[in-house]
CSV table of C-alpha atoms in Angstrom, one decimal:
chain,number,residue,atom,x,y,z
A,1,MET,CA,133.8,105.7,-44.5
A,2,VAL,CA,135.7,109.0,-43.9
A,3,ASP,CA,137.8,110.8,-46.4
A,4,THR,CA,141.5,110.4,-46.0
A,5,PRO,CA,144.1,113.0,-47.0
A,6,ALA,CA,144.9,111.1,-50.2
A,7,GLU,CA,141.3,111.4,-51.3
A,8,ARG,CA,141.2,115.2,-51.0
A,9,LEU,CA,141.8,117.3,-54.2
A,10,ASP,CA,145.1,118.8,-55.0
A,11,SER,CA,146.0,120.3,-51.7
A,12,ARG,CA,149.3,121.8,-50.8
A,13,PRO,CA,149.8,121.6,-47.1
A,14,PHE,CA,153.1,123.5,-46.9
A,15,ALA,CA,152.1,126.4,-49.0
A,16,VAL,CA,150.7,129.5,-47.1
A,17,GLU,CA,147.0,129.8,-47.8
A,18,SER,CA,146.3,133.0,-49.8
A,19,HIS,CA,142.6,133.2,-48.9
A,20,GLY,CA,141.5,135.6,-46.2
A,21,LEU,CA,137.9,136.9,-46.1
A,22,ASP,CA,137.4,136.4,-49.8
A,23,VAL,CA,134.9,134.0,-51.4
A,24,ILE,CA,136.2,130.6,-52.4
A,25,GLY,CA,136.1,130.1,-56.2
A,26,GLU,CA,134.4,127.2,-57.8
A,27,SER,CA,137.7,125.7,-59.0
A,28,GLU,CA,139.0,125.5,-55.4
A,29,ARG,CA,136.1,123.8,-53.9
A,30,LYS,CA,137.0,120.2,-52.9
A,31,GLY,CA,136.3,117.3,-50.6
A,32,SER,CA,133.0,116.1,-49.2
A,33,PRO,CA,131.0,116.6,-46.0
A,34,ARG,CA,132.8,113.5,-44.6
A,35,SER,CA,136.1,115.4,-44.7
A,36,LEU,CA,134.7,117.7,-41.9
A,37,PHE,CA,135.1,114.8,-39.5
A,38,TRP,CA,138.9,115.2,-39.3
A,39,PRO,CA,139.2,118.9,-38.2
A,40,TRP,CA,136.3,118.7,-35.8
A,41,PHE,CA,137.3,115.4,-34.2
A,42,GLY,CA,141.0,116.4,-33.9
A,43,ALA,CA,140.1,119.8,-32.4
A,44,ASN,CA,138.0,118.2,-29.7
A,45,ALA,CA,140.0,115.0,-28.9
A,46,GLY,CA,142.3,116.6,-26.4
A,47,LEU,CA,142.8,115.1,-22.9
A,48,LEU,CA,141.2,118.2,-21.5
A,49,GLY,CA,138.0,116.5,-22.3
A,50,LEU,CA,138.7,114.0,-19.4
A,51,SER,CA,138.9,116.9,-17.0
A,52,TYR,CA,135.4,118.0,-17.9
A,53,GLY,CA,134.3,115.0,-15.8
A,54,SER,CA,135.6,116.7,-12.7
A,55,PHE,CA,134.2,120.1,-13.8
A,56,ALA,CA,130.7,118.6,-14.2
A,57,LEU,CA,130.8,116.8,-10.9
A,58,GLY,CA,131.9,120.1,-9.3
A,59,PHE,CA,128.3,121.3,-9.8
A,60,GLY,CA,127.2,119.0,-7.1
A,61,ILE,CA,125.5,116.4,-9.2
A,62,SER,CA,125.7,112.6,-9.5
A,63,PHE,CA,127.4,110.6,-12.2
A,64,TRP,CA,124.3,109.9,-14.2
A,65,GLN,CA,123.2,113.5,-14.0
A,66,ALA,CA,126.6,114.7,-15.1
A,67,LEU,CA,126.7,112.2,-18.0
A,68,ILE,CA,123.2,113.2,-19.3
A,69,ALA,CA,124.0,116.9,-18.8
A,70,GLY,CA,127.3,116.5,-20.7
A,71,VAL,CA,125.8,114.6,-23.6
A,72,VAL,CA,122.9,117.1,-23.9
A,73,GLY,CA,125.2,120.1,-23.7
A,74,ILE,CA,127.9,118.7,-26.1
A,75,VAL,CA,125.5,117.4,-28.8
A,76,SER,CA,123.1,120.3,-28.7
A,77,SER,CA,125.9,122.9,-28.9
A,78,PHE,CA,127.6,121.1,-31.8
A,79,VAL,CA,124.2,120.9,-33.7
A,80,LEU,CA,124.3,124.7,-33.6
A,81,CYS,CA,127.7,124.5,-35.2
A,82,GLY,CA,126.3,122.2,-37.9
A,83,PHE,CA,123.6,124.7,-38.8
A,84,VAL,CA,126.2,127.5,-39.2
A,85,ALA,CA,128.5,125.1,-41.2
A,86,VAL,CA,125.7,124.8,-43.8
A,87,GLY,CA,125.9,128.6,-44.2
A,88,GLY,CA,129.6,128.2,-45.1
A,89,LYS,CA,128.8,126.1,-48.1
A,90,LYS,CA,126.0,128.4,-49.2
A,91,GLY,CA,128.0,131.6,-48.8
A,92,SER,CA,131.5,130.3,-49.7
A,93,ALA,CA,133.0,132.7,-47.0
A,94,PRO,CA,134.2,132.6,-43.4
A,95,THR,CA,131.7,132.6,-40.6
A,96,MET,CA,132.3,136.2,-39.6
A,97,VAL,CA,131.8,137.3,-43.3
A,98,LEU,CA,128.4,135.5,-43.5
A,99,SER,CA,127.5,137.3,-40.3
A,100,ARG,CA,127.5,140.6,-42.4
A,101,ALA,CA,124.2,139.5,-43.9
A,102,ALA,CA,122.5,140.0,-40.5
A,103,TYR,CA,124.5,142.9,-39.1
A,104,GLY,CA,125.6,144.8,-42.2
A,105,VAL,CA,129.1,145.0,-43.6
A,106,ARG,CA,130.6,147.4,-41.0
A,107,GLY,CA,128.0,146.7,-38.3
A,108,ASN,CA,129.4,143.2,-38.2
A,109,ARG,CA,132.7,144.4,-36.8
A,110,VAL,CA,131.1,144.4,-33.3
A,111,PRO,CA,130.3,140.6,-33.2
A,112,SER,CA,133.6,140.0,-35.1
A,113,LEU,CA,135.5,141.6,-32.2
A,114,ILE,CA,133.6,139.4,-29.7
A,115,SER,CA,134.4,136.3,-31.9
A,116,TRP,CA,138.1,137.3,-32.1
A,117,THR,CA,138.3,137.7,-28.3
A,118,LEU,CA,136.7,134.3,-27.7
A,119,ASN,CA,139.1,132.6,-30.2
A,120,VAL,CA,142.2,134.2,-28.7
A,121,GLY,CA,141.1,133.3,-25.2
A,122,TRP,CA,140.5,129.7,-26.2
A,123,GLU,CA,143.9,129.2,-27.9
A,124,THR,CA,145.5,130.8,-24.9
A,125,VAL,CA,143.9,128.4,-22.5
A,126,LEU,CA,144.8,125.4,-24.6
A,127,ILE,CA,148.5,126.4,-25.0
A,128,ALA,CA,148.7,127.1,-21.2
A,129,VAL,CA,147.2,123.7,-20.4
A,130,ALA,CA,149.6,121.9,-22.8
A,131,THR,CA,152.6,123.8,-21.2
A,132,THR,CA,151.7,122.9,-17.6
A,133,ALA,CA,150.9,119.3,-18.5
A,134,THR,CA,154.4,119.0,-20.1
A,135,ALA,CA,156.1,120.5,-17.1
A,136,THR,CA,154.2,118.0,-14.8
A,137,VAL,CA,155.3,115.1,-16.9
A,138,PHE,CA,159.0,116.2,-16.8
A,139,GLY,CA,158.7,116.7,-13.1
A,140,ARG,CA,157.5,113.1,-12.6
A,141,LEU,CA,160.3,111.8,-14.7
A,142,GLY,CA,162.8,113.6,-12.6
A,143,TRP,CA,163.9,115.8,-15.5
A,144,GLY,CA,162.9,119.0,-13.8
A,145,GLY,CA,159.5,120.7,-14.3
A,146,GLY,CA,160.5,124.2,-13.4
A,147,THR,CA,160.6,127.5,-15.3
A,148,GLY,CA,163.0,126.4,-18.0
A,149,VAL,CA,160.9,123.4,-19.0
A,150,LYS,CA,157.8,125.5,-19.0
A,151,VAL,CA,159.4,128.2,-21.2
A,152,ALA,CA,160.6,125.5,-23.7
A,153,ALA,CA,157.3,123.8,-23.8
A,154,LEU,CA,155.5,127.1,-24.3
A,155,MET,CA,157.8,127.9,-27.2
A,156,VAL,CA,157.4,124.5,-28.9
A,157,VAL,CA,153.6,124.3,-28.5
A,158,GLY,CA,153.2,128.0,-29.5
A,159,ALA,CA,155.3,127.6,-32.6
A,160,LEU,CA,153.4,124.5,-33.7
A,161,THR,CA,150.1,126.4,-33.3
A,162,VAL,CA,151.2,129.5,-35.1
A,163,ALA,CA,152.7,127.5,-37.9
A,164,GLY,CA,149.5,125.7,-38.5
A,165,GLY,CA,147.5,128.9,-38.4
A,166,VAL,CA,149.8,130.7,-40.7
A,167,LEU,CA,149.9,127.9,-43.3
A,168,GLY,CA,146.1,127.7,-43.3
A,169,PHE,CA,143.4,125.3,-44.5
A,170,ASP,CA,145.3,122.5,-46.3
A,171,MET,CA,147.9,122.2,-43.6
A,172,ILE,CA,145.2,122.2,-40.9
A,173,MET,CA,143.2,119.4,-42.7
A,174,ARG,CA,146.4,117.3,-42.9
A,175,LEU,CA,147.5,118.1,-39.4
A,176,GLN,CA,144.2,117.2,-37.9
A,177,THR,CA,144.1,113.8,-39.6
A,178,VAL,CA,147.5,113.0,-37.9
A,179,ILE,CA,146.4,114.3,-34.6
A,180,THR,CA,143.1,112.3,-34.8
A,181,VAL,CA,144.9,109.0,-35.3
A,182,VAL,CA,147.8,109.5,-32.8
A,183,THR,CA,145.7,111.0,-30.0
A,184,GLY,CA,143.0,108.4,-30.6
A,185,VAL,CA,145.4,105.5,-30.2
A,186,LEU,CA,147.3,106.9,-27.3
A,187,THR,CA,144.1,107.9,-25.4
A,188,VAL,CA,142.8,104.4,-25.7
A,189,VAL,CA,146.1,103.1,-24.2
A,190,TYR,CA,145.8,105.7,-21.4
A,191,MET,CA,142.3,104.5,-20.6
A,192,ALA,CA,143.4,100.9,-20.5
A,193,LEU,CA,146.3,101.7,-18.1
A,194,VAL,CA,144.2,103.7,-15.6
A,195,VAL,CA,140.9,101.7,-15.7
A,196,GLY,CA,141.9,100.0,-12.5
A,197,HIS,CA,141.6,103.3,-10.7
A,198,ILE,CA,137.8,103.4,-11.4
A,199,HIS,CA,135.7,102.3,-8.4
A,200,TRP,CA,132.1,102.1,-9.4
A,201,HIS,CA,130.8,101.8,-5.8
A,202,THR,CA,132.4,105.1,-5.1
A,203,VAL,CA,131.2,106.7,-8.3
A,204,SER,CA,127.6,105.5,-7.8
A,205,ALA,CA,127.6,106.8,-4.2
A,206,VAL,CA,127.9,110.5,-5.3
A,207,HIS,CA,124.7,112.2,-4.3
A,208,SER,CA,122.3,113.7,-6.9
A,209,GLY,CA,122.0,117.4,-7.2
A,210,SER,CA,119.1,119.8,-7.9
A,211,VAL,CA,117.5,120.7,-11.2
A,212,GLN,CA,119.3,124.0,-11.1
A,213,GLU,CA,122.7,122.3,-10.7
A,214,PHE,CA,121.9,119.9,-13.5
A,215,ILE,CA,121.0,122.8,-15.8
A,216,GLY,CA,124.2,124.7,-14.8
A,217,ALA,CA,126.3,121.7,-15.7
A,218,ALA,CA,124.6,121.3,-19.1
A,219,VAL,CA,125.0,124.9,-20.0
A,220,PHE,CA,128.6,124.8,-18.9
A,221,MET,CA,129.2,121.9,-21.3
A,222,MET,CA,127.5,124.0,-24.1
A,223,THR,CA,129.8,126.9,-23.5
A,224,GLY,CA,132.9,124.6,-23.1
A,225,PHE,CA,132.2,122.8,-26.4
A,226,GLY,CA,130.0,123.9,-29.3
A,227,LEU,CA,129.4,127.5,-28.2
A,228,GLY,CA,133.1,127.9,-28.2
A,229,TRP,CA,133.3,126.9,-31.9
A,230,VAL,CA,130.0,128.2,-33.4
A,231,ASN,CA,131.6,131.4,-34.4
A,232,ALA,CA,134.1,129.5,-36.6
A,233,ALA,CA,131.8,126.7,-37.9
A,234,ALA,CA,131.6,127.9,-41.5
A,235,ASP,CA,135.4,128.5,-41.9
A,236,TYR,CA,136.0,124.9,-43.1
A,237,SER,CA,132.7,124.0,-44.8
A,238,ARG,CA,133.2,127.0,-47.2
A,239,TYR,CA,135.6,124.9,-49.2
A,240,LEU,CA,133.0,122.2,-50.0
A,241,PRO,CA,131.3,122.0,-53.4
A,242,ARG,CA,127.9,123.7,-53.7
A,243,SER,CA,126.4,120.3,-54.4
A,244,ALA,CA,127.3,119.0,-50.9
A,245,SER,CA,124.3,117.8,-48.9
A,246,ASN,CA,123.2,120.2,-46.1
A,247,ARG,CA,122.2,117.2,-44.0
A,248,SER,CA,125.6,115.6,-44.4
A,249,ILE,CA,127.4,118.8,-43.5
A,250,MET,CA,125.3,119.1,-40.3
A,251,GLY,CA,125.7,115.4,-39.5
A,252,TRP,CA,129.5,115.1,-40.0
A,253,THR,CA,130.1,118.3,-38.1
A,254,THR,CA,128.0,117.3,-35.2
A,255,PHE,CA,129.3,113.7,-35.2
A,256,GLY,CA,133.0,114.5,-35.6
A,257,ALA,CA,132.9,117.2,-32.9
A,258,SER,CA,130.8,115.3,-30.4
A,259,LEU,CA,132.3,111.8,-30.5
A,260,ALA,CA,135.6,112.3,-28.6
A,261,PRO,CA,134.2,114.7,-26.0
A,262,ILE,CA,131.4,112.3,-25.0
A,263,VAL,CA,133.8,109.3,-24.7
A,264,LEU,CA,136.3,111.4,-22.8
A,265,LEU,CA,133.6,112.9,-20.5
A,266,LEU,CA,132.3,109.4,-19.6
A,267,PHE,CA,135.8,108.2,-18.7
A,268,GLY,CA,136.6,111.4,-16.9
A,269,LEU,CA,133.5,111.2,-14.8
A,270,LEU,CA,134.4,107.7,-13.7
A,271,LEU,CA,137.9,108.7,-12.7
A,272,ALA,CA,136.9,111.9,-10.9
A,273,GLY,CA,134.0,110.2,-9.2
A,274,SER,CA,136.4,107.5,-7.9
A,275,SER,CA,138.9,109.9,-6.3
A,276,SER,CA,138.2,113.2,-4.7
A,277,SER,CA,141.9,114.0,-4.5
A,278,LEU,CA,142.3,113.5,-8.3
A,279,SER,CA,139.2,115.7,-8.9
A,280,SER,CA,140.7,118.5,-6.7
A,281,ALA,CA,144.1,118.2,-8.5
A,282,ILE,CA,142.4,118.7,-11.9
A,283,ALA,CA,141.1,122.1,-10.8
A,284,ILE,CA,144.7,123.3,-10.6
A,285,ASP,CA,146.4,121.4,-13.4
A,286,PRO,CA,143.6,120.0,-15.6
A,287,VAL,CA,145.7,117.7,-17.8
A,288,GLY,CA,148.9,117.2,-15.8
A,289,ALA,CA,146.9,115.9,-12.8
A,290,LEU,CA,145.9,112.9,-15.0
A,291,THR,CA,149.6,111.7,-14.9
A,292,THR,CA,149.4,111.0,-11.1
A,293,ILE,CA,147.7,107.6,-11.8
A,294,LEU,CA,150.0,106.6,-14.7
A,295,PRO,CA,153.0,104.2,-14.8
A,296,THR,CA,156.2,106.0,-15.4
A,297,TRP,CA,156.9,104.4,-18.7
A,298,PHE,CA,153.8,105.9,-20.3
A,299,LEU,CA,154.5,109.5,-19.3
A,300,VAL,CA,156.3,110.5,-22.5
A,301,PRO,CA,153.6,109.1,-24.7
A,302,PHE,CA,151.1,110.9,-22.5
A,303,ALA,CA,153.0,114.2,-23.0
A,304,VAL,CA,152.8,113.6,-26.8
A,305,VAL,CA,149.0,113.0,-26.7
A,306,ALA,CA,148.4,115.9,-24.3
A,307,VAL,CA,150.4,118.4,-26.5
A,308,LEU,CA,148.9,117.2,-29.8
A,309,GLY,CA,145.4,117.3,-28.4
A,310,MET,CA,145.8,120.9,-27.3
A,311,VAL,CA,147.5,121.9,-30.5
A,312,GLY,CA,144.7,120.4,-32.5
A,313,GLY,CA,142.2,122.7,-30.9
A,314,ALA,CA,144.5,125.7,-30.8
A,315,VAL,CA,145.3,125.5,-34.5
A,316,LEU,CA,141.7,125.8,-35.4
A,317,ASP,CA,141.2,128.7,-33.0
A,318,ILE,CA,144.2,130.7,-34.3
A,319,TYR,CA,143.1,130.2,-37.9
A,320,SER,CA,139.6,131.4,-37.1
A,321,SER,CA,140.8,134.2,-34.8
A,322,GLY,CA,142.9,135.5,-37.7
A,323,LEU,CA,139.8,135.6,-39.9
A,324,SER,CA,137.8,137.3,-37.1
A,325,LEU,CA,140.6,139.9,-36.8
A,326,LEU,CA,140.3,140.7,-40.5
A,327,ALA,CA,136.5,140.9,-40.1
A,328,VAL,CA,137.0,143.5,-37.4
A,329,GLY,CA,138.6,145.7,-40.0
A,330,VAL,CA,142.3,145.1,-39.5
A,331,ARG,CA,143.9,145.3,-43.0
A,332,VAL,CA,146.7,142.8,-43.0
A,333,PRO,CA,147.1,139.5,-44.8
A,334,ARG,CA,145.4,136.5,-43.2
A,335,TYR,CA,148.8,134.9,-42.2
A,336,ALA,CA,149.9,138.1,-40.6
A,337,ALA,CA,146.6,138.2,-38.6
A,338,ALA,CA,147.4,134.7,-37.4
A,339,GLY,CA,150.8,135.8,-36.4
A,340,ILE,CA,149.4,138.8,-34.4
A,341,ASP,CA,147.1,136.4,-32.5
A,342,GLY,CA,150.0,134.1,-31.9
A,343,VAL,CA,151.8,136.9,-30.0
A,344,LEU,CA,148.7,137.7,-27.9
A,345,MET,CA,148.2,134.0,-27.3
A,346,THR,CA,151.7,133.6,-26.0
A,347,GLY,CA,151.4,136.6,-23.7
A,348,GLY,CA,148.2,135.2,-22.2
A,349,ALA,CA,149.6,131.8,-21.8
A,350,ILE,CA,152.6,133.2,-19.9
A,351,TYR,CA,150.2,134.9,-17.5
A,352,ILE,CA,148.2,131.7,-16.9
A,353,VAL,CA,151.3,129.4,-16.5
A,354,PHE,CA,153.5,131.7,-14.4
A,355,PHE,CA,151.2,134.1,-12.5
A,356,SER,CA,147.7,132.7,-12.1
A,357,SER,CA,147.1,130.6,-9.0
A,358,SER,CA,143.6,129.2,-9.9
A,359,PHE,CA,142.7,127.7,-13.3
A,360,ILE,CA,139.1,126.4,-13.0
A,361,GLY,CA,137.6,129.6,-11.5
A,362,GLN,CA,139.1,131.8,-14.2
A,363,PHE,CA,138.3,129.3,-16.9
A,364,GLU,CA,134.6,129.0,-15.9
A,365,GLY,CA,134.4,132.8,-15.7
A,366,PHE,CA,135.9,133.2,-19.1
A,367,LEU,CA,133.6,130.6,-20.7
A,368,THR,CA,130.4,132.0,-19.2
A,369,THR,CA,131.2,135.6,-19.7
A,370,LEU,CA,132.0,135.4,-23.4
A,371,GLY,CA,129.5,132.6,-23.9
A,372,VAL,CA,126.6,135.0,-23.3
A,373,PRO,CA,127.3,137.5,-26.2
A,374,ILE,CA,128.3,134.6,-28.4
A,375,ALA,CA,125.0,132.9,-27.6
A,376,ALA,CA,123.2,136.1,-28.5
A,377,TRP,CA,125.1,136.4,-31.8
A,378,CYS,CA,124.4,132.7,-32.5
A,379,GLY,CA,120.6,133.3,-32.0
A,380,VAL,CA,120.7,136.1,-34.5
A,381,ILE,CA,122.6,134.1,-37.1
A,382,LEU,CA,120.5,131.0,-36.7
A,383,ALA,CA,117.3,132.9,-37.1
A,384,ASP,CA,118.8,134.8,-40.1
A,385,LEU,CA,119.8,131.4,-41.7
A,386,ALA,CA,116.3,130.0,-41.0
A,387,LEU,CA,114.6,132.9,-42.7
A,388,ARG,CA,116.6,132.7,-45.9
A,389,ARG,CA,115.2,130.8,-48.8
A,390,ARG,CA,118.0,131.6,-51.2
A,391,GLY,CA,121.8,131.6,-51.0
A,392,TYR,CA,123.9,134.7,-50.2
A,393,ASP,CA,124.7,137.4,-52.7
A,394,GLU,CA,128.5,136.9,-52.3
A,395,HIS,CA,129.3,140.3,-53.9
A,396,ASP,CA,127.1,142.2,-51.5
A,397,LEU,CA,128.7,140.7,-48.5
A,398,PHE,CA,131.6,143.0,-49.3
A,399,ARG,CA,129.7,146.2,-50.2
A,400,PRO,CA,128.2,148.5,-47.5
A,401,ARG,CA,125.8,149.9,-50.1
A,402,GLY,CA,124.6,146.4,-51.1
A,403,ARG,CA,121.5,144.6,-50.0
A,404,TYR,CA,122.9,143.7,-46.6
A,405,GLY,CA,123.7,147.3,-45.8
A,406,ASP,CA,126.4,149.1,-43.8
A,407,VAL,CA,125.2,149.0,-40.1
A,408,ARG,CA,122.1,147.2,-39.1
A,409,VAL,CA,120.9,148.7,-35.9
A,410,ALA,CA,118.2,146.1,-34.9
A,411,PRO,CA,120.5,143.0,-34.7
A,412,LEU,CA,123.1,145.0,-32.8
A,413,VAL,CA,120.5,146.1,-30.3
A,414,VAL,CA,119.1,142.6,-30.0
A,415,THR,CA,122.7,141.3,-29.4
A,416,LEU,CA,123.3,143.9,-26.7
A,417,ALA,CA,119.9,143.2,-25.1
A,418,GLY,CA,120.6,139.5,-25.0
A,419,THR,CA,124.0,140.1,-23.5
A,420,VAL,CA,122.7,142.5,-20.8
A,421,LEU,CA,120.0,140.0,-20.0
A,422,GLY,CA,122.4,137.1,-20.0
A,423,TRP,CA,125.0,138.6,-17.8
A,424,GLY,CA,122.3,139.5,-15.3
A,425,LEU,CA,121.4,135.8,-15.0
A,426,VAL,CA,124.9,134.2,-14.5
A,427,THR,CA,127.3,134.3,-11.6
A,428,ASN,CA,131.1,133.6,-11.4
A,429,THR,CA,132.0,133.9,-7.8
A,430,ALA,CA,135.3,132.0,-8.3
A,431,ALA,CA,136.5,134.8,-10.5
A,432,GLY,CA,136.4,137.9,-8.3
A,433,TRP,CA,136.6,140.4,-11.3
A,434,LEU,CA,133.2,139.1,-12.4
A,435,GLY,CA,131.3,139.7,-9.1
A,436,TRP,CA,129.1,142.3,-10.8
A,437,GLN,CA,127.2,139.6,-12.8
A,438,GLY,CA,123.9,138.1,-11.6
A,439,TYR,CA,122.3,141.5,-11.1
A,440,LEU,CA,118.9,140.2,-12.4
A,441,LEU,CA,118.6,137.1,-10.3
A,442,LYS,CA,117.0,138.8,-7.4
A,443,PRO,CA,114.7,141.1,-9.4
A,444,PHE,CA,113.5,138.1,-11.4
A,445,GLY,CA,112.7,136.2,-8.2
A,446,LEU,CA,115.5,133.6,-8.7
A,447,GLY,CA,117.0,134.0,-5.2
A,448,GLY,CA,119.8,136.4,-6.0
A,449,ARG,CA,123.5,135.7,-6.3
A,450,THR,CA,123.4,133.1,-3.5
A,451,GLY,CA,120.1,131.4,-4.4
A,452,ALA,CA,119.4,128.1,-6.0
A,453,TRP,CA,119.5,129.4,-9.5
A,454,ALA,CA,122.7,131.3,-9.1
A,455,TYR,CA,124.9,128.7,-10.8
A,456,ALA,CA,122.4,127.5,-13.4
A,457,ASN,CA,123.9,129.7,-16.0
A,458,LEU,CA,120.5,130.6,-17.3
A,459,GLY,CA,121.9,133.7,-18.9
A,460,VAL,CA,123.5,131.8,-21.8
A,461,LEU,CA,120.2,130.1,-22.7
A,462,ALA,CA,118.2,133.4,-22.2
A,463,ALA,CA,120.6,135.3,-24.6
A,464,LEU,CA,120.3,132.6,-27.2
A,465,VAL,CA,116.5,132.3,-27.1
A,466,LEU,CA,115.9,136.0,-26.9
A,467,ALA,CA,118.1,136.8,-29.8
A,468,PHE,CA,116.7,134.0,-32.0
A,469,ALA,CA,113.0,134.9,-31.3
A,470,ALA,CA,113.6,138.7,-31.7
A,471,THR,CA,115.4,138.1,-35.0
A,472,LEU,CA,112.6,135.9,-36.4
A,473,ILE,CA,110.1,138.7,-35.5
A,474,LEU,CA,112.1,141.7,-36.7
A,475,SER,CA,114.0,140.5,-39.7
A,476,GLY,CA,111.6,138.5,-41.9
A,477,ASN,CA,110.4,141.4,-44.0
A,478,ARG,CA,114.0,142.7,-44.5
A,479,ILE,CA,115.3,139.3,-45.7
A,480,ARG,CA,112.3,138.8,-48.0
A,481,ALA,CA,113.0,142.2,-49.6
A,482,GLN,CA,116.7,141.3,-50.0
A,483,GLU,CA,115.9,138.1,-51.7
A,484,ARG,CA,113.5,139.8,-54.2
A,485,GLN,CA,116.5,141.7,-55.6
A,486,PRO,CA,118.4,140.3,-58.5
A,487,TYR,CA,121.7,138.7,-57.6
A,488,SER,CA,125.0,140.3,-58.7
A,489,GLU,CA,128.2,138.8,-60.0
A,490,PRO,CA,130.5,136.8,-57.7
A,491,ALA,CA,132.3,138.6,-55.0
A,492,PRO,CA,135.8,140.0,-55.7
A,493,GLU,CA,138.7,137.9,-54.6
A,494,GLY,CA,141.4,139.2,-52.2
A,495,ASP,CA,141.9,139.6,-48.5
A,496,VAL,CA,140.6,143.2,-48.2
A,497,GLU,CA,136.9,143.9,-47.9
A,498,VAL,CA,135.4,146.2,-50.5
A,499,VAL,CA,134.1,149.3,-48.6
A,500,GLU,CA,132.6,152.1,-50.6
A,501,ALA,CA,133.1,155.7,-49.6
């Protein structure tokens, strides 16, 4: 059984959350690991998940290959989120504050900047997709789907997202519960209405691809799902009581986040595999294209589920991007940071909606390019967590002269090395501005930018593995020395990090 809003402790959804980077006090800890189901399911239940069926088949693989690659990529990447979420309970602080234990208090500003960029990029993509889907629905209804509708849709979706991000944790938990129920019901109705467009004989006739293409699809799924969330995974578990089970935190995070994407991927593969024209349309308008097979009477409910699904993901992104911006060193209240990100999100969405001619090429380029440094950061953090036998000294997470230090050079070098290696092993030919990538494919004997391994996205895995292994080797003695020191009093409360002169 999953916690409902009524079962949560004394939350005030319409009050602006006062917490920023500070540690959550014992009196404010509430809920259970089961409550993590709601934000993670709601954030990943959007209809964009159906479009991943087309994206996966675009790697040139069969239905069964795409399904296995998708399940492996989705579940494995959200397992990584589960590990990081456990750190949130142990450290009582946002993800990019816990990262200071590895990088140092001010050294951590570098990965925080990467995290912030990824979050803002994701929320921008989601808002843009919701806007174009709404315009498509209005066009099919004969109500006009031009510039005016797009502007209005962008304003409404953007306002909902920014409001949720500004109000903070309690509102997000309530909002995600509503989004989960509404989108779940309407998505099932959508599937029932379009199931007649599935033709198994056509789907099963799709030819199998190579091992390299299979790996490429699996890594793409990792970057499109869990690796897009791993830098925010502790932002919600930090409110849980210290007595919460680590295994339950991992389990509910992974289950809640993976359930909807797997179901949506399966159905999306069946639809895209049944119609090449639908699959091609998805590359231009990932969610709006799904309306072409709907009866007219369901278009308005479809618009509702499309918008809510995108808002569900964007709200979590803007909340975490605000925290990442604070971790970079910007000294403003958390709600102001969310507002700043909202302005940038809106500007980016305007570009995608009104000026960009190709969605999928730019989208894949964005995911893979930022997925590499995030994978390297994730490897460092996972190894750091694995080496620790005690909880964090929460006070020292805010003191450059504390046990975690000011700037840790080794983790920064490891992250940089993983990123350089990773970018050298990925290609993004559909996004012309990324043509410089893949520079190591030929020297490593992998066939160059046009060879069989060019689209396997090996760089993401290489960055993750290299950073994890290097951190295990280099950081063991440092962490053991940290844990031999006596622990100080709890961290000071407030939005501003404590930085000594």
